[in-house]
Structures are given as C-alpha cells and as structure tokens.
PDB file of C-alpha atoms and ligand atoms in Angstrom:
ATOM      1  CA  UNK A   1       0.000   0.000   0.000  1.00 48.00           C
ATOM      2  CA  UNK A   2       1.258   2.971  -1.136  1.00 56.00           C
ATOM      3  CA  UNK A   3       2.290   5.922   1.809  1.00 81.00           C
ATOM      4  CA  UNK A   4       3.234   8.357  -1.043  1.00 94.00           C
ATOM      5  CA  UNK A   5       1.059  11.657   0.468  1.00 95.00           C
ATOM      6  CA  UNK A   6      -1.067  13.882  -1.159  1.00 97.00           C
ATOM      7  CA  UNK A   7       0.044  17.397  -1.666  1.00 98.00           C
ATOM      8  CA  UNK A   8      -2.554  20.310  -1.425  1.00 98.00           C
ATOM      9  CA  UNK A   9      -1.335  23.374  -2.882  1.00 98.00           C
ATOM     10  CA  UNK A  10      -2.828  27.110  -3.242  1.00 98.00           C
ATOM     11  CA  UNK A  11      -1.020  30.314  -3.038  1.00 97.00           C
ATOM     12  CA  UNK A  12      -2.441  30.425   1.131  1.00 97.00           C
ATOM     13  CA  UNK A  13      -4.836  29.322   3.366  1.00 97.00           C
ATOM     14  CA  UNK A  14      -7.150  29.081   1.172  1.00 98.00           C
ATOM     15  CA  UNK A  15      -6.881  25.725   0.161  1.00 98.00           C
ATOM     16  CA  UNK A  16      -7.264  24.816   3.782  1.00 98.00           C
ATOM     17  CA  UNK A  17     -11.095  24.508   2.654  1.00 98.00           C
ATOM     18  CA  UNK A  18     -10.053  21.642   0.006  1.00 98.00           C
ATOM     19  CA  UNK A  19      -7.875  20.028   2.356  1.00 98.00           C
ATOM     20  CA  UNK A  20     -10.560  19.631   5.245  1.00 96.00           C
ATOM     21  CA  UNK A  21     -13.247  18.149   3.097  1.00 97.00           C
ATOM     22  CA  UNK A  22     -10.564  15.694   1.757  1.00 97.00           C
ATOM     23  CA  UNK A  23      -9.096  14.535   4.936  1.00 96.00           C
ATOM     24  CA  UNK A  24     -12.914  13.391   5.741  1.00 96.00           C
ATOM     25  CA  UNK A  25     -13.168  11.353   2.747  1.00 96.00           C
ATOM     26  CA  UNK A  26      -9.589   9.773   3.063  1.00 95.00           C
ATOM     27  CA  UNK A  27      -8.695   9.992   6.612  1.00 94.00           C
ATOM     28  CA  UNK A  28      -5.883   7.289   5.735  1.00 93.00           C
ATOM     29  CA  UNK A  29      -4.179   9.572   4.082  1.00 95.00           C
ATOM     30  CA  UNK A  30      -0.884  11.831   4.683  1.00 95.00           C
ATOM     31  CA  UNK A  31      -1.735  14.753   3.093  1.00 97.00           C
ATOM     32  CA  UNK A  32       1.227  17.737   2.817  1.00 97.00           C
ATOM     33  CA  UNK A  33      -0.442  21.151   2.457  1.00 98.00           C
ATOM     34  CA  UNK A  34       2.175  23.977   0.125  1.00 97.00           C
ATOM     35  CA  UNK A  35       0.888  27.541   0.801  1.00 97.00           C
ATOM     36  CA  UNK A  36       2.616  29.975  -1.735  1.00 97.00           C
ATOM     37  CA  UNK A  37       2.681  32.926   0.592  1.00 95.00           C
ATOM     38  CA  UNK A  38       5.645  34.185  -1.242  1.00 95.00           C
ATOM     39  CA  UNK A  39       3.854  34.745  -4.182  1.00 96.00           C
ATOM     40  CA  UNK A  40       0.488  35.278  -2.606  1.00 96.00           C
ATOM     41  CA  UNK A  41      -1.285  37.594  -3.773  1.00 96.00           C
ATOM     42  CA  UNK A  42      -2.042  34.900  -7.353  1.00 95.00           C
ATOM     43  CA  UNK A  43      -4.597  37.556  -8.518  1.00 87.00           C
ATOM     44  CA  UNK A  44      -2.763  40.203  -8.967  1.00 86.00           C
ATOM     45  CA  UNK A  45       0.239  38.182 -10.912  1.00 94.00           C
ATOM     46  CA  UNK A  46       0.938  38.683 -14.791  1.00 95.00           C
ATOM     47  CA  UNK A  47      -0.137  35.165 -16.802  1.00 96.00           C
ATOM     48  CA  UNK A  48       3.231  34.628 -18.186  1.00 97.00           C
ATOM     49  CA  UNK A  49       5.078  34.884 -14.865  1.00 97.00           C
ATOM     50  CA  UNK A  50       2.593  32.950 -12.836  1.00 97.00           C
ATOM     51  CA  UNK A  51       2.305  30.414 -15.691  1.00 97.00           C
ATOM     52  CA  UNK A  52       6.296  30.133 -15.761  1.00 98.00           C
ATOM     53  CA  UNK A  53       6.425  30.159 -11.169  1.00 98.00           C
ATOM     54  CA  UNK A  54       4.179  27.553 -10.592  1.00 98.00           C
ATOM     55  CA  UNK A  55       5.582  25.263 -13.439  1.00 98.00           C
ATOM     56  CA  UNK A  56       8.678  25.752 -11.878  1.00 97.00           C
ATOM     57  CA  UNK A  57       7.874  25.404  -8.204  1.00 97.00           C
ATOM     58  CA  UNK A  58       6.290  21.982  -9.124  1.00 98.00           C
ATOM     59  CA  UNK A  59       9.405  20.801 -10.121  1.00 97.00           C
ATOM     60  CA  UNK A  60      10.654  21.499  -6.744  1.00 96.00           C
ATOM     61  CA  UNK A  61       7.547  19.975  -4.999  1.00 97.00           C
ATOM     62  CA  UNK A  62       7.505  17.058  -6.590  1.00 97.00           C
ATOM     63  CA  UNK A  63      10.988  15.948  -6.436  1.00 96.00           C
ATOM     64  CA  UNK A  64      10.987  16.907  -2.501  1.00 95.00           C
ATOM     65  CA  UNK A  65       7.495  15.176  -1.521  1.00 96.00           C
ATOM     66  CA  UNK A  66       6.887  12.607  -4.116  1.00 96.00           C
ATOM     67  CA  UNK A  67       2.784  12.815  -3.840  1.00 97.00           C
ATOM     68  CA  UNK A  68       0.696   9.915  -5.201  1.00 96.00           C
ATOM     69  CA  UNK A  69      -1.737  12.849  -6.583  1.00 97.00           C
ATOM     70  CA  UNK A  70      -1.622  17.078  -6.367  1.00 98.00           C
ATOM     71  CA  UNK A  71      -4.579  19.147  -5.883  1.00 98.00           C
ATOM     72  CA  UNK A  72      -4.304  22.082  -6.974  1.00 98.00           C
ATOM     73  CA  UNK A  73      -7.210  23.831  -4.461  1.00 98.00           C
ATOM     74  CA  UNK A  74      -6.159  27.256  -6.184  1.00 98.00           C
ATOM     75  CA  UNK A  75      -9.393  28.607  -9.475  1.00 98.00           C
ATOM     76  CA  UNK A  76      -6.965  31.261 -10.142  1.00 97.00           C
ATOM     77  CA  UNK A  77      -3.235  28.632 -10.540  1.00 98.00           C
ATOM     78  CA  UNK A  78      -5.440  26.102 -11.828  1.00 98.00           C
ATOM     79  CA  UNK A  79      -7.478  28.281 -14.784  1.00 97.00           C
ATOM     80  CA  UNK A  80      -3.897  29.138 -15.784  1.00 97.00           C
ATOM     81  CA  UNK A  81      -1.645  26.406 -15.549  1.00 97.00           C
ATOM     82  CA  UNK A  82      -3.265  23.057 -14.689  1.00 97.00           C
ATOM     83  CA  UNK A  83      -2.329  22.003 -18.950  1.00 97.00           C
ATOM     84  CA  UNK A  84       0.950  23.067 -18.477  1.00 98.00           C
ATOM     85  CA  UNK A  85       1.210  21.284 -15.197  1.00 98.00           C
ATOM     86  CA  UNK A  86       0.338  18.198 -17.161  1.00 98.00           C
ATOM     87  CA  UNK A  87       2.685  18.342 -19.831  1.00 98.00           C
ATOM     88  CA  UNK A  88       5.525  19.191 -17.747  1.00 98.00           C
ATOM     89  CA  UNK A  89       4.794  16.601 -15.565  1.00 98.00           C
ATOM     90  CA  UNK A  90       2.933  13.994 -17.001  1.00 98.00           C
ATOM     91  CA  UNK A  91       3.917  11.335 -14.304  1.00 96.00           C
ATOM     92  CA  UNK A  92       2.000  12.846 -11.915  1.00 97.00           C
ATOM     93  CA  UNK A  93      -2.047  12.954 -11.371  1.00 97.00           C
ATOM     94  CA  UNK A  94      -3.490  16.653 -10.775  1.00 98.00           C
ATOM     95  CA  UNK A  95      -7.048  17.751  -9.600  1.00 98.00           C
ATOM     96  CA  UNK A  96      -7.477  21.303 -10.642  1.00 97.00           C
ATOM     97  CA  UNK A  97      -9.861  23.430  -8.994  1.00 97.00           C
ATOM     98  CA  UNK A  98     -12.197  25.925 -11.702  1.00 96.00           C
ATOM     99  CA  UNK A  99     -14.992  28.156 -10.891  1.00 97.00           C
ATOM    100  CA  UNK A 100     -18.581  26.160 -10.288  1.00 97.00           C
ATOM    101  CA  UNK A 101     -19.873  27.712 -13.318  1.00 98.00           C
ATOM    102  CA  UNK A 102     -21.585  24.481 -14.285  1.00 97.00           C
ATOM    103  CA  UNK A 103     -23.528  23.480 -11.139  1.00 97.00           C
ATOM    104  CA  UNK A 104     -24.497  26.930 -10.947  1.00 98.00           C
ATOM    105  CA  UNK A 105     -26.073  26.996 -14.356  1.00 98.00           C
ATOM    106  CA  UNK A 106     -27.991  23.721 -13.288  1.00 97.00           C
ATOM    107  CA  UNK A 107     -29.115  25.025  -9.994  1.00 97.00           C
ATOM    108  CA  UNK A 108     -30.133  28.674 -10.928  1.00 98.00           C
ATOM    109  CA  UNK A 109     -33.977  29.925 -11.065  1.00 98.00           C
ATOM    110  CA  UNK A 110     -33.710  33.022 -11.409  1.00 98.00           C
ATOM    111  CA  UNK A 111     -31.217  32.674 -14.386  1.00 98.00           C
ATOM    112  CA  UNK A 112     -28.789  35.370 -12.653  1.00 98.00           C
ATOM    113  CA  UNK A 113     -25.506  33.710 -11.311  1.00 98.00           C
ATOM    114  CA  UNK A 114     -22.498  35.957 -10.225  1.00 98.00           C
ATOM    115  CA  UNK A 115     -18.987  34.527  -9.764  1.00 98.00           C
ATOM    116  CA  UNK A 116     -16.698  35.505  -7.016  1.00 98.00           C
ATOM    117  CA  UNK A 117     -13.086  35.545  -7.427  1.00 98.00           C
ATOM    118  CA  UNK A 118      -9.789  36.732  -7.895  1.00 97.00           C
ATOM    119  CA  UNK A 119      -9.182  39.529 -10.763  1.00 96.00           C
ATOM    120  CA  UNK A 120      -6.908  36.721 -12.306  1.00 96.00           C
ATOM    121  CA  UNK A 121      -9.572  33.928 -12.109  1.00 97.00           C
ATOM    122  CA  UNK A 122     -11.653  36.707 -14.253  1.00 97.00           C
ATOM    123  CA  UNK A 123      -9.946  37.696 -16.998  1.00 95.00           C
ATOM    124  CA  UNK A 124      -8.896  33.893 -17.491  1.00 96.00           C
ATOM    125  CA  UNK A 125     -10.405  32.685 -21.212  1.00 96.00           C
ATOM    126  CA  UNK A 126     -10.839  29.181 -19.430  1.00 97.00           C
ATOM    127  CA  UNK A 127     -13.028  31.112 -17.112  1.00 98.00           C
ATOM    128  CA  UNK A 128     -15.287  32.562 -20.266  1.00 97.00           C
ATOM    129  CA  UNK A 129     -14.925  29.415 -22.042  1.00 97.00           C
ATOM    130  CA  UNK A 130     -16.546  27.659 -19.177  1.00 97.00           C
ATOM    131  CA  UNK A 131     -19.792  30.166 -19.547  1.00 98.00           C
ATOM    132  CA  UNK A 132     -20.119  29.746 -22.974  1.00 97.00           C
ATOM    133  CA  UNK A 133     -20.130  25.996 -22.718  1.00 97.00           C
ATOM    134  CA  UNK A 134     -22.235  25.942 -19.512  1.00 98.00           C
ATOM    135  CA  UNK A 135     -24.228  28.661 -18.781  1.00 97.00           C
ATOM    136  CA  UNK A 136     -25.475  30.245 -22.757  1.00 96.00           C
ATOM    137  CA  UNK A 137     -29.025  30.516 -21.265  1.00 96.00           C
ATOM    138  CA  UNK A 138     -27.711  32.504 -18.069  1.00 97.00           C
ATOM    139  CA  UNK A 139     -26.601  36.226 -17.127  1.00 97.00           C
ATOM    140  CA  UNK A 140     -23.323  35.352 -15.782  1.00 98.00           C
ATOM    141  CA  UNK A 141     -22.013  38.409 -13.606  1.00 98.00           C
ATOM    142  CA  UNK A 142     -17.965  38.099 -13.048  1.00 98.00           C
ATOM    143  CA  UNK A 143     -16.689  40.408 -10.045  1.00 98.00           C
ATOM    144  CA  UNK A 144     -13.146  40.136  -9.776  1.00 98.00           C
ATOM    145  CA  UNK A 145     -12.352  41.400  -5.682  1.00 97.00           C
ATOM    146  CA  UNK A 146      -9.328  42.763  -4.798  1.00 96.00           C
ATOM    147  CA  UNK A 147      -9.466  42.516  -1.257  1.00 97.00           C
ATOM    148  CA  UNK A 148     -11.324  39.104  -0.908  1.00 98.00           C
ATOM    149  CA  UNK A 149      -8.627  36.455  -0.243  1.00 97.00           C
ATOM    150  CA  UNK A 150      -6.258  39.281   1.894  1.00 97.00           C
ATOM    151  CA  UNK A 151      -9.344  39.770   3.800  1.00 98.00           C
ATOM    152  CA  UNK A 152      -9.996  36.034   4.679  1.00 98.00           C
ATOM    153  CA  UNK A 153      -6.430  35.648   5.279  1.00 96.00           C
ATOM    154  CA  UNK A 154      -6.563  37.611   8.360  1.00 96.00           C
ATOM    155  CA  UNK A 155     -10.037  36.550   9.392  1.00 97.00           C
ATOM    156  CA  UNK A 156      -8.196  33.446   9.927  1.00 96.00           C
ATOM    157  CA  UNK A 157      -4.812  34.109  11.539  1.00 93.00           C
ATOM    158  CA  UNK A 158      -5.928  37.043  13.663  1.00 93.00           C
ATOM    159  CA  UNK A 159      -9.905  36.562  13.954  1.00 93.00           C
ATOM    160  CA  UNK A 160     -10.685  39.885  12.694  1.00 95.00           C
ATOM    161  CA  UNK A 161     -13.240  40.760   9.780  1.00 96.00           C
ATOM    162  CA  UNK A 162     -13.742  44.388   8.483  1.00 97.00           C
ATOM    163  CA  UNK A 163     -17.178  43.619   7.335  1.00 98.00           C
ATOM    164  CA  UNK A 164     -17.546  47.411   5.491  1.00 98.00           C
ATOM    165  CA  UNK A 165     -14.583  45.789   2.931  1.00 98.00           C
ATOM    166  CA  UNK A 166     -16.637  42.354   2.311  1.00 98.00           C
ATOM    167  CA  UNK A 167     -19.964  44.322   2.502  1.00 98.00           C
ATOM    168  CA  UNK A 168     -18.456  46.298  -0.880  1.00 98.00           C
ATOM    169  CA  UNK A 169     -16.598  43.189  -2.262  1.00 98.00           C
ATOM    170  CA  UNK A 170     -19.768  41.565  -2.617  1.00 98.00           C
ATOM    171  CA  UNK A 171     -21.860  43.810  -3.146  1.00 98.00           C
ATOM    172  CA  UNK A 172     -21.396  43.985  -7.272  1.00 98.00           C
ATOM    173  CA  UNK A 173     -22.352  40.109  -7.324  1.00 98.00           C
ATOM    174  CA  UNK A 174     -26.031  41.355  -6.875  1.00 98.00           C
ATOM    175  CA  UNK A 175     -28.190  42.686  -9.250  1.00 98.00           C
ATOM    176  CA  UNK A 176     -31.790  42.733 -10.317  1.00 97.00           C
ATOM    177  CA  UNK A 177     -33.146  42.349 -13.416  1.00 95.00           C
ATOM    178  CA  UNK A 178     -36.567  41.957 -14.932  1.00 93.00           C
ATOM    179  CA  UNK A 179     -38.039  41.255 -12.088  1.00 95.00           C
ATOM    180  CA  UNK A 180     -35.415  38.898 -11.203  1.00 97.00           C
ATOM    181  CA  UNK A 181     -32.719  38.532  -8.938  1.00 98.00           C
ATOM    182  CA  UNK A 182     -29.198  36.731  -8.197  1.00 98.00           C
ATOM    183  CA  UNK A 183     -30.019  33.816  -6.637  1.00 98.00           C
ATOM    184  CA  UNK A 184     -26.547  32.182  -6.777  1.00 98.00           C
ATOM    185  CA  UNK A 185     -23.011  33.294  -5.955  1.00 98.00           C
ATOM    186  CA  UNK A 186     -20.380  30.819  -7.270  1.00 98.00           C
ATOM    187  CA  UNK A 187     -17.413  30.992  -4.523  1.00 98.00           C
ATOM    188  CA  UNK A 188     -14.624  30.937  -7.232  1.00 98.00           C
ATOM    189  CA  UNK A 189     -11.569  31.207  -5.042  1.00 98.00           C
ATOM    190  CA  UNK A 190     -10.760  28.839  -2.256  1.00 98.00           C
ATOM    191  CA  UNK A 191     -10.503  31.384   0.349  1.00 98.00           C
ATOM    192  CA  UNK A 192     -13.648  31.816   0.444  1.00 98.00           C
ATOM    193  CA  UNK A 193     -15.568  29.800   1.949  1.00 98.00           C
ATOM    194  CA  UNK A 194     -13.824  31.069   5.322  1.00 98.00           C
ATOM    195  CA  UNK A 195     -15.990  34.369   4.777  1.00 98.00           C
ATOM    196  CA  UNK A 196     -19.330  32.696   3.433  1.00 98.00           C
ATOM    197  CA  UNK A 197     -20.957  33.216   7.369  1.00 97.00           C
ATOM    198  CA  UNK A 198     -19.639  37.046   7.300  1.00 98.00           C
ATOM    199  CA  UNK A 199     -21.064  37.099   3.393  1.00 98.00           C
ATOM    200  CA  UNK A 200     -24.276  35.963   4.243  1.00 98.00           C
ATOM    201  CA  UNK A 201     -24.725  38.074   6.972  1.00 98.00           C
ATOM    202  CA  UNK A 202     -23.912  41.180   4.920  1.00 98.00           C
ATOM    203  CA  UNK A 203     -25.759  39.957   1.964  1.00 98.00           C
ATOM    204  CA  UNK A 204     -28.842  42.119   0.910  1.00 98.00           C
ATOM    205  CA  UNK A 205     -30.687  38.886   0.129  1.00 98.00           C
ATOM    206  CA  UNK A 206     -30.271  35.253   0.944  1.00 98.00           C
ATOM    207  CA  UNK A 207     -28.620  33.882  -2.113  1.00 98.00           C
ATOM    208  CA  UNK A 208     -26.837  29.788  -2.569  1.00 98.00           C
ATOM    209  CA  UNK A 209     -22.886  30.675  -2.407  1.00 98.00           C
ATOM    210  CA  UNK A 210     -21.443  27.353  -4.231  1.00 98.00           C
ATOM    211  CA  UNK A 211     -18.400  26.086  -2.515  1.00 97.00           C
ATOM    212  CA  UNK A 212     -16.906  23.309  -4.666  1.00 95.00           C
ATOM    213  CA  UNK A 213     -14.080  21.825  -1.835  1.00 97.00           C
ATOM    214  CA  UNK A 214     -16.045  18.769  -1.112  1.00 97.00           C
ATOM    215  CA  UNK A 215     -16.114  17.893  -5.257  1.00 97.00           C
ATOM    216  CA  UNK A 216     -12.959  18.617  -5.908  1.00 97.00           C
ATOM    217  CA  UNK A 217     -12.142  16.719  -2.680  1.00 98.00           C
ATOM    218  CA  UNK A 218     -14.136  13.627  -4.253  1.00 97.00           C
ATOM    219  CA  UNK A 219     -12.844  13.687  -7.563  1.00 97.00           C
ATOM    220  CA  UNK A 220      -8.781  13.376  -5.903  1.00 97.00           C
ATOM    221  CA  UNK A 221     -10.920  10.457  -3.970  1.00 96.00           C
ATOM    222  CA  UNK A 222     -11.939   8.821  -7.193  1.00 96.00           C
ATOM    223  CA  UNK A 223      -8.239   8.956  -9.153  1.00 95.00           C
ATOM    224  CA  UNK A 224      -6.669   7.473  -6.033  1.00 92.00           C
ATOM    225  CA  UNK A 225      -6.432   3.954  -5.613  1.00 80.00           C
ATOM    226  CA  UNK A 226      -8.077   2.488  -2.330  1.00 74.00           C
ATOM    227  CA  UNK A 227      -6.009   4.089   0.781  1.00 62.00           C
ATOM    228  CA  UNK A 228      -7.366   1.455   3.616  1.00 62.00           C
ATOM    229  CA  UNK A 229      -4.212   1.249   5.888  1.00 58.00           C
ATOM    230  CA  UNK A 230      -2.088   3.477   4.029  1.00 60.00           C
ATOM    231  CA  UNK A 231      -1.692   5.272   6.869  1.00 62.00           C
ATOM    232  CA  UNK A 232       0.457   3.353   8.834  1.00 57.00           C
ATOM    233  CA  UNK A 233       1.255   3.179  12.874  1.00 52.00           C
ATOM    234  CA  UNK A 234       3.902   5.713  13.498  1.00 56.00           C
ATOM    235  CA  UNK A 235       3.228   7.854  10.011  1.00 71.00           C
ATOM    236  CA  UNK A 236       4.955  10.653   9.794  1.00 82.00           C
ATOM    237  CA  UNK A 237       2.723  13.711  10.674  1.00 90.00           C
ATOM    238  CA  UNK A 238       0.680  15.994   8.085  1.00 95.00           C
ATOM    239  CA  UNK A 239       2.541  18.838   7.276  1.00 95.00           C
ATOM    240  CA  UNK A 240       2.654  22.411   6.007  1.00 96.00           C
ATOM    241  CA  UNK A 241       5.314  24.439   3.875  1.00 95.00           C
ATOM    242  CA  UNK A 242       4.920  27.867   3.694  1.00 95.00           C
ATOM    243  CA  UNK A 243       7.520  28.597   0.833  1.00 95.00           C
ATOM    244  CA  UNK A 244       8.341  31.660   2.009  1.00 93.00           C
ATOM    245  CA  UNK A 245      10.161  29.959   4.894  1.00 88.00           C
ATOM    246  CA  UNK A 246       8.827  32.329   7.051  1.00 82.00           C
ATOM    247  CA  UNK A 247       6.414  31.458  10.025  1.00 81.00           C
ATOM    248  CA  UNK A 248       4.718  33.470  12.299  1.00 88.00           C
ATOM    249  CA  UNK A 249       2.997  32.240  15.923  1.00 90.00           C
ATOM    250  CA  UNK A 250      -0.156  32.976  14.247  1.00 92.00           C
ATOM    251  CA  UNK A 251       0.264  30.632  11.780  1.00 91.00           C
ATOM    252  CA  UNK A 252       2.017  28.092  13.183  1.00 92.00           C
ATOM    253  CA  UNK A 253      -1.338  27.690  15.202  1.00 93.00           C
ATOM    254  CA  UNK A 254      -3.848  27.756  12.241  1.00 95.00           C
ATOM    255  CA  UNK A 255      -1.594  25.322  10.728  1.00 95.00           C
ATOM    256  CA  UNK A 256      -1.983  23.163  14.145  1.00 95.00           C
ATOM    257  CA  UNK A 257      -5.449  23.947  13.583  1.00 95.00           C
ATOM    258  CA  UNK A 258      -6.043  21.583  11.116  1.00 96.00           C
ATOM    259  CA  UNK A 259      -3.987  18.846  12.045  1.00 95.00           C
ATOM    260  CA  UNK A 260      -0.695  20.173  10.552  1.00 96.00           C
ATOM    261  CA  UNK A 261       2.999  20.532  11.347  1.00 93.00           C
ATOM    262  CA  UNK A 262       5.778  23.133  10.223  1.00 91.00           C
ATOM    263  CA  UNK A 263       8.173  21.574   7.549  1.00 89.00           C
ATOM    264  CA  UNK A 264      10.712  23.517   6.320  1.00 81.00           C
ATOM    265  CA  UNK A 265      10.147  25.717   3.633  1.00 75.00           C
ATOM    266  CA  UNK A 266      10.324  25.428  -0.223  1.00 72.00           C
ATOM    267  CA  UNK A 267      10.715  27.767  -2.947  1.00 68.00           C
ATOM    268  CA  UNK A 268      11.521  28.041  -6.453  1.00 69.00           C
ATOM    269  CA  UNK A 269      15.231  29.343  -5.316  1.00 66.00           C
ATOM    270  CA  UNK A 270      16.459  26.106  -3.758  1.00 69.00           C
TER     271      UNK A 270
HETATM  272  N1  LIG J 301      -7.130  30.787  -3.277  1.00 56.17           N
HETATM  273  C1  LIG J 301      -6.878  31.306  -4.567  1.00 56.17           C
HETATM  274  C2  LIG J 301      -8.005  30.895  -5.551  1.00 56.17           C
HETATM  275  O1  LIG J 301      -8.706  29.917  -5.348  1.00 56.17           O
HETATM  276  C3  LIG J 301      -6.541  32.748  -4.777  1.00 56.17           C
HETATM  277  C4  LIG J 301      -5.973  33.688  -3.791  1.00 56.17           C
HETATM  278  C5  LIG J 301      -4.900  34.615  -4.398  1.00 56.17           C
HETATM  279  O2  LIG J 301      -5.205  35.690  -4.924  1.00 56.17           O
HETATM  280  O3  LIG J 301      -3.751  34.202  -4.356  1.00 56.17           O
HETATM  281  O4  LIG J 301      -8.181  31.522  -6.554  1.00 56.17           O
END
C-alpha cells in the first residue's frame, strides 16, 4: 500500500477549505499542504510569470514530496496552468480546482448567477470558455475582488473581519433584473468559503454561495487507488510548507489547527 502523500497546494490558506473536506473522505491519508505565501497575492500576478512560477515550483515539490496525486485547491493557478502542469509533468495525477460555473447553471432559477473571485480567475479565457459551454441561457455576472482572499487571510490568523470591505466586495455580485434577482453566488476562489458566514450576513438577500471543496475533494478520492491502511502506525505527521520559509505564531497555530505541522520551507530558489 502505497504511503506516497497527497500534496494540497494554493497560493495560502485558502486551500485549507479543500484540504478539510478531503481529509474526511480519506482519513488514511498523509496529506502535505504547500501555501505559496511568497507569491500570494495569485490575482494580482501577470499570466506569463505565474504560468512560468508555478511550473517551476512543481518541479521542486515534486521531487521533494513525491505525492501519489496534487490538488491544486487554487481557481486562479489552476485556470492558468493546470495544462501546463500536465505536460511538464505527465507522471504525476493533478485535480485542478475551476470556478462552479456548471452546477451553478444547473441550480439557478432566477437565471442570474455571479462569480466571485480573484481579478486573475476573471480575466482567465478558461473562465469565459466555461460560460459559454455551460451557462449560454444565463446572465453570468464576473466580479473580480481585490481585497477578498487578503481579507480572509486575516479573518483566519488574527480573527478579525472588516465587514464594510466584504460588505463592498460583494456587493457587485447582486443585481436585479426583470423582475429577477441573483439567486446564486459561485465561490470561485478557495478562500472563500472562510468568509461565506460574514457574506451571508452582509448579503442584501439570501442567495446559494457554491463552494466546490467537497467535489474537488471527491474527484482526488476517485483517481486514487483504495487508501485502507495506508496510513500506517507511526506515520509521519501531516505537514505544512509555507515557501516563504517564514512562520509566524499565528500561523504556526492555524496550521496546528487543522492537524498540521511546520516543515521547512520550499521555494523556487532552492
Ligand atoms: N485561493 C486562490 C483561488 O482559489 C486565490 C488567492 C490569491 O489571490 O492568491 O483563486
């Protein structure tokens, strides 16, 4: 039975969301979780340089951790780069992570879906190709926020929430039309989720906000081979690499949090 882990990666916390709904569904599991703080902010990155980082940081990852399967729990790395992670790599299995544009067309009643995410997940053309495919018979509203994923980020090493800055990140995903309104708001970036209380609170109307952790979580399930017992009696522990190498108390306890250790970190550089 194999003990090879599997690696979680996103550009921060935010893949924390991916990783908790797939520990549930494969608790025999080591999973290692790779937070990209040093190049975190991914929405604000140039295609070409993010496209050419991440390619390259893989090489690193993969070499040092040696994961059965990668997730990449990341809309804004994965709409970019998940082909080119494949054809560098083609050894290794990836589960890319892409705005819920689908479900969202399927659930909808109003017809009006808006898509949260980064400015990067918005301007992708894998992101409009995924409307035209889907969602032709929609109004597909795409608000690219700024502040979103910063603002979760603290929320969840310091507890804090400036709900005036969600209140106006959000506030663009809702509009009225024809006597209709909104009635979905796709969570496209996996920091998210960590918010969706806070967003529903300061919503003007109670709307569905898709979170797609727990599918993308099941579909790493279903290209893995059975894990019963994989995780054997004195495993090594669950990790996190922050690949900035730099820790602070604050996250060093989110990280214990959810079941993870320090490992030293990795970065492009080594
Ligand atoms: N968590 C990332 C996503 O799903 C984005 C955060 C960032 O801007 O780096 O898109």
């Amino acid at each position: 039975m194999s003990e090879r882990p599997v690696l979680v990666f996103d550009s921060g916390i935010g893949g924390l969301t991916v990783l908790r709904e797939a520990r549930v569904l494969m608790p025999d599991r080591r999973f290692i979780y790779v937070a990209d703080d040093a190049g975190f902010p991914y929405g604000d990155w140039e295609e070409d340089a993010l496209k050419g980082h991440i390619v390259a940081l893989f090489g690193k990852l993969l070499q040092r951790f040696r994961p059965e399967i990668s997730v990449i729990a990341c809309n804004t790395a994965s709409t970019l780069v998940i082909s080119a992670l494949r054809e560098a790599y083609p050894d290794q299995p990836f589960v890319g992570t892409v705005p819920a544009i689908k479900p969202a067309a399927e659930r909808t009643r109003s017809g009006l879906v808006s898509v949260l995410a980064t400015p990067g997940t918005v301007k992708r053309q894998y992101t409009r190709d995924l409307i035209t495919r889907w969602a032709q018979q929609c109004h597909v509203r795409l608000v690219g926020s700024t502040q979103l994923a910063r603002l979760s980020e603290i929320y969840m090493r310091d507890g804090f929430v400036d709900e005036a800055a969600v209140r106006a990140e959000i506030e663009p995903c809702f509009i009225e039309r024809d006597g209709q309104r909104t009635d979905i708001v796709v969570l496209a970036c996996t920091h998210y989720p960590f918010l969706v209380n806070r967003m529903r609170k300061l919503a003007p109307w109670p709307v569905d906000w898709l979170d797609p952790a727990e599918a993308i979580a099941r579909r790493a399930l279903a290209l893995l081979p059975s894990s019963k017992g994989a995780r054997m009696a004195g495993h090594q522990p669950d990790q996190a690499v922050f690949t900035s190498g730099a820790t602070s108390f604050a996250s060093e306890r989110l990280m214990h949090g959810f079941g993870l250790t320090m490992a030293p970190g990795t970065s492009v550089a080594d």
